[in-house]
Coordinates of C-alpha atoms and ligand atoms in Angstrom, one line a residue:
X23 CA 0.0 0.0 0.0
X24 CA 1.5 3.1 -1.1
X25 CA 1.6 6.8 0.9
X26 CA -1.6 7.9 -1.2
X27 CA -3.8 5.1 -0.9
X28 CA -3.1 5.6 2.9
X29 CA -4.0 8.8 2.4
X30 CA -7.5 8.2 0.6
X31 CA -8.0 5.4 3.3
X32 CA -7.4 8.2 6.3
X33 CA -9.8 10.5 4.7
X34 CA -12.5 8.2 4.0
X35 CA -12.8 7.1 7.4
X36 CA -12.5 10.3 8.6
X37 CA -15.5 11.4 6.9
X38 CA -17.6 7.9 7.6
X39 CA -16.1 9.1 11.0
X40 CA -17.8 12.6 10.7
X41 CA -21.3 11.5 9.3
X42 CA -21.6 9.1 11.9
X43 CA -21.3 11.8 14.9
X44 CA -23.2 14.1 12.8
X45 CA -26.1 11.4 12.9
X46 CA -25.6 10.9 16.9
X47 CA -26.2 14.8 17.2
X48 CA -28.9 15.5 15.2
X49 CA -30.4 12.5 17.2
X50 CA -29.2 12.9 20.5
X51 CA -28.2 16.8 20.7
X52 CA -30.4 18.1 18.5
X53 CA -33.7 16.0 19.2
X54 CA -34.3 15.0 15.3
X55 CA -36.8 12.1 14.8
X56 CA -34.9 9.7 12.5
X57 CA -37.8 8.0 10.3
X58 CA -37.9 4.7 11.2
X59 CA -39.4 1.6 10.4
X60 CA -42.2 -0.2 12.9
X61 CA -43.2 -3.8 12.4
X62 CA -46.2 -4.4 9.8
X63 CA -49.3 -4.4 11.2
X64 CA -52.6 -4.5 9.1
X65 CA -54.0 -2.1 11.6
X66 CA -51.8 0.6 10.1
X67 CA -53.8 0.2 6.8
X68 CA -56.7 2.5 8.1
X69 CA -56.5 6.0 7.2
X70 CA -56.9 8.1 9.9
X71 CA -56.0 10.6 13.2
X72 CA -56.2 9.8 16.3
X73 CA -55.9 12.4 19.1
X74 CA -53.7 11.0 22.1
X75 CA -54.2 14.2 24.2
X76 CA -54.5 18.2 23.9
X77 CA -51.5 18.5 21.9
X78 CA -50.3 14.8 20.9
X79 CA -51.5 13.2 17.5
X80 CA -51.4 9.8 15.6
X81 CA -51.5 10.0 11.9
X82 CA -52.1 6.7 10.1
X83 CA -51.7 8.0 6.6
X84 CA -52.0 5.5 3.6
X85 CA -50.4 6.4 0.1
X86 CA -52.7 5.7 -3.5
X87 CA -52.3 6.7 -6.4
X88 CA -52.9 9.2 -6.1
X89 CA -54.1 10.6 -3.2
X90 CA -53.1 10.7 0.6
X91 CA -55.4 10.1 3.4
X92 CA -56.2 11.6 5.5
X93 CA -55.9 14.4 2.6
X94 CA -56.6 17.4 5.3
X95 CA -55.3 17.3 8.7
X96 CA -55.6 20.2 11.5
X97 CA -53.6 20.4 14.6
X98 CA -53.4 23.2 17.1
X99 CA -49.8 24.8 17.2
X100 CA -47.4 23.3 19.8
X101 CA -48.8 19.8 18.3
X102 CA -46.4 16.5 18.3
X103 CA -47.6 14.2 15.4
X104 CA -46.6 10.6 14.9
X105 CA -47.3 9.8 11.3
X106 CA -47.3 6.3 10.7
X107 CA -47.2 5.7 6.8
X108 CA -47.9 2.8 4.3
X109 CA -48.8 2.6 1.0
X110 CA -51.8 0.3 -0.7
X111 CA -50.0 0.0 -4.4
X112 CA -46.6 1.1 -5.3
X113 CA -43.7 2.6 -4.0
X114 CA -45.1 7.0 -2.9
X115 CA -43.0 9.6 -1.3
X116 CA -43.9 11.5 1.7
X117 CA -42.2 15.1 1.9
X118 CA -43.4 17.6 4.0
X119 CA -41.8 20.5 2.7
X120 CA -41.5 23.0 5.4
X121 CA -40.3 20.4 7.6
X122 CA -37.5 18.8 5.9
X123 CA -39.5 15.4 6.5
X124 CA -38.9 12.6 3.5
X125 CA -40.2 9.2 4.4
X126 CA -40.9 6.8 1.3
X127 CA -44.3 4.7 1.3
X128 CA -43.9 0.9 0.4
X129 CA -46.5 -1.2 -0.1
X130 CA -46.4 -3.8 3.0
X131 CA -43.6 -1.6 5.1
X132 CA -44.7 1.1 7.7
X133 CA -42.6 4.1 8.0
X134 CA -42.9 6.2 11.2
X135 CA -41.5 9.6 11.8
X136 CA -42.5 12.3 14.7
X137 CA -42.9 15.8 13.5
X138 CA -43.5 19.0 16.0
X139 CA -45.6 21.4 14.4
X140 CA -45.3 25.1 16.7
X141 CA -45.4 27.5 14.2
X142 CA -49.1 28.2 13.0
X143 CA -49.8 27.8 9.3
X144 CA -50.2 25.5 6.6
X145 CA -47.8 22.5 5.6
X146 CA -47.5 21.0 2.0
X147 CA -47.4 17.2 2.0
X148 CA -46.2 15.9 -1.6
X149 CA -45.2 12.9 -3.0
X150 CA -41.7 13.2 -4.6
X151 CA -40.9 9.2 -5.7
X152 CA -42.2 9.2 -9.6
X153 CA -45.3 6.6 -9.0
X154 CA -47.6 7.1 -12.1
X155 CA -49.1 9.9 -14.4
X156 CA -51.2 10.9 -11.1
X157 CA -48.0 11.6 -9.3
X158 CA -47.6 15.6 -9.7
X159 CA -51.1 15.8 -8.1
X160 CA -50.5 14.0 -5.2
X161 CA -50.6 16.2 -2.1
X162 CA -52.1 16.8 1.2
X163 CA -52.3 20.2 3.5
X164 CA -51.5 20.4 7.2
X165 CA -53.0 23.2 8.8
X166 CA -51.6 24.7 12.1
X167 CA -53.9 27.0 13.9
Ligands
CUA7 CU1 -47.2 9.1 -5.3 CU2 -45.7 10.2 -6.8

């Protein structure tokens, strides 16, 4: 092994080094909900919200083409939201814009992220994974009041 492949080798794993603490921070530090993925559970399949208290929400949102439902969804401001997310076809995107939230939808998978929603307004939901000639309608709005 010569002095540059050393080299390469030093900085690679410096930088595998860096991503990995910059992960632990965002997660620990920071407080970032990493998306996740929860076992598959049929129950998941049933569009819907389900208030948990004042200010605590569960959002079982299913991807179609092309459509996501719930399609409307209102929480007061200060809100934590768990969406839990499938998909009944093909492969759908989940991008809250404002939010920096990007999940993917897969048919039989359940993806789970926890968003905090305290500034009032409304949130665009799109679907950003190509998934049919639907797909630059799909969308859903979050209101914050
Ligand atoms: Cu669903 Cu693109």
């Amino acid at each position: 092994m010569d002095r540059f492949e050393k080299r390469i080798l030093l900085v690679t794993g410096l930088l595998i080094g860096v991503f990995l603490f910059a992960i632990l921070v965002a997660r620990d530090v920071k407080k970032i909900d990493l998306p996740s993925c929860v076992p598959y559970d049929r129950a998941y399949l049933e569009p819907g919200i389900k208030q948990i208290d004042s200010r605590t929400f569960s959002v079982f949102c299913v991807a179609g083409m092309w459509a996501f439902e719930p399609a409307d969804m209102t929480f007061p401001a200060g809100s934590e939201v768990d969406f839990y997310l499938s998909s009944k076809d093909v492969v759908h995107g989940f991008h809250i814009y404002e939010k920096n939230v990007n999940l993917m939808a897969v048919p039989g998978g359940i993806g789970k992220t926890t968003v905090r929603f305290d500034k009032p307004g409304i949130y665009h939901l799109v679907c950003h994974e190509y998934c049919g000639t639907g797909h630059q309608n799909m969308q859903a709005e979050i209101t914050v009041k």
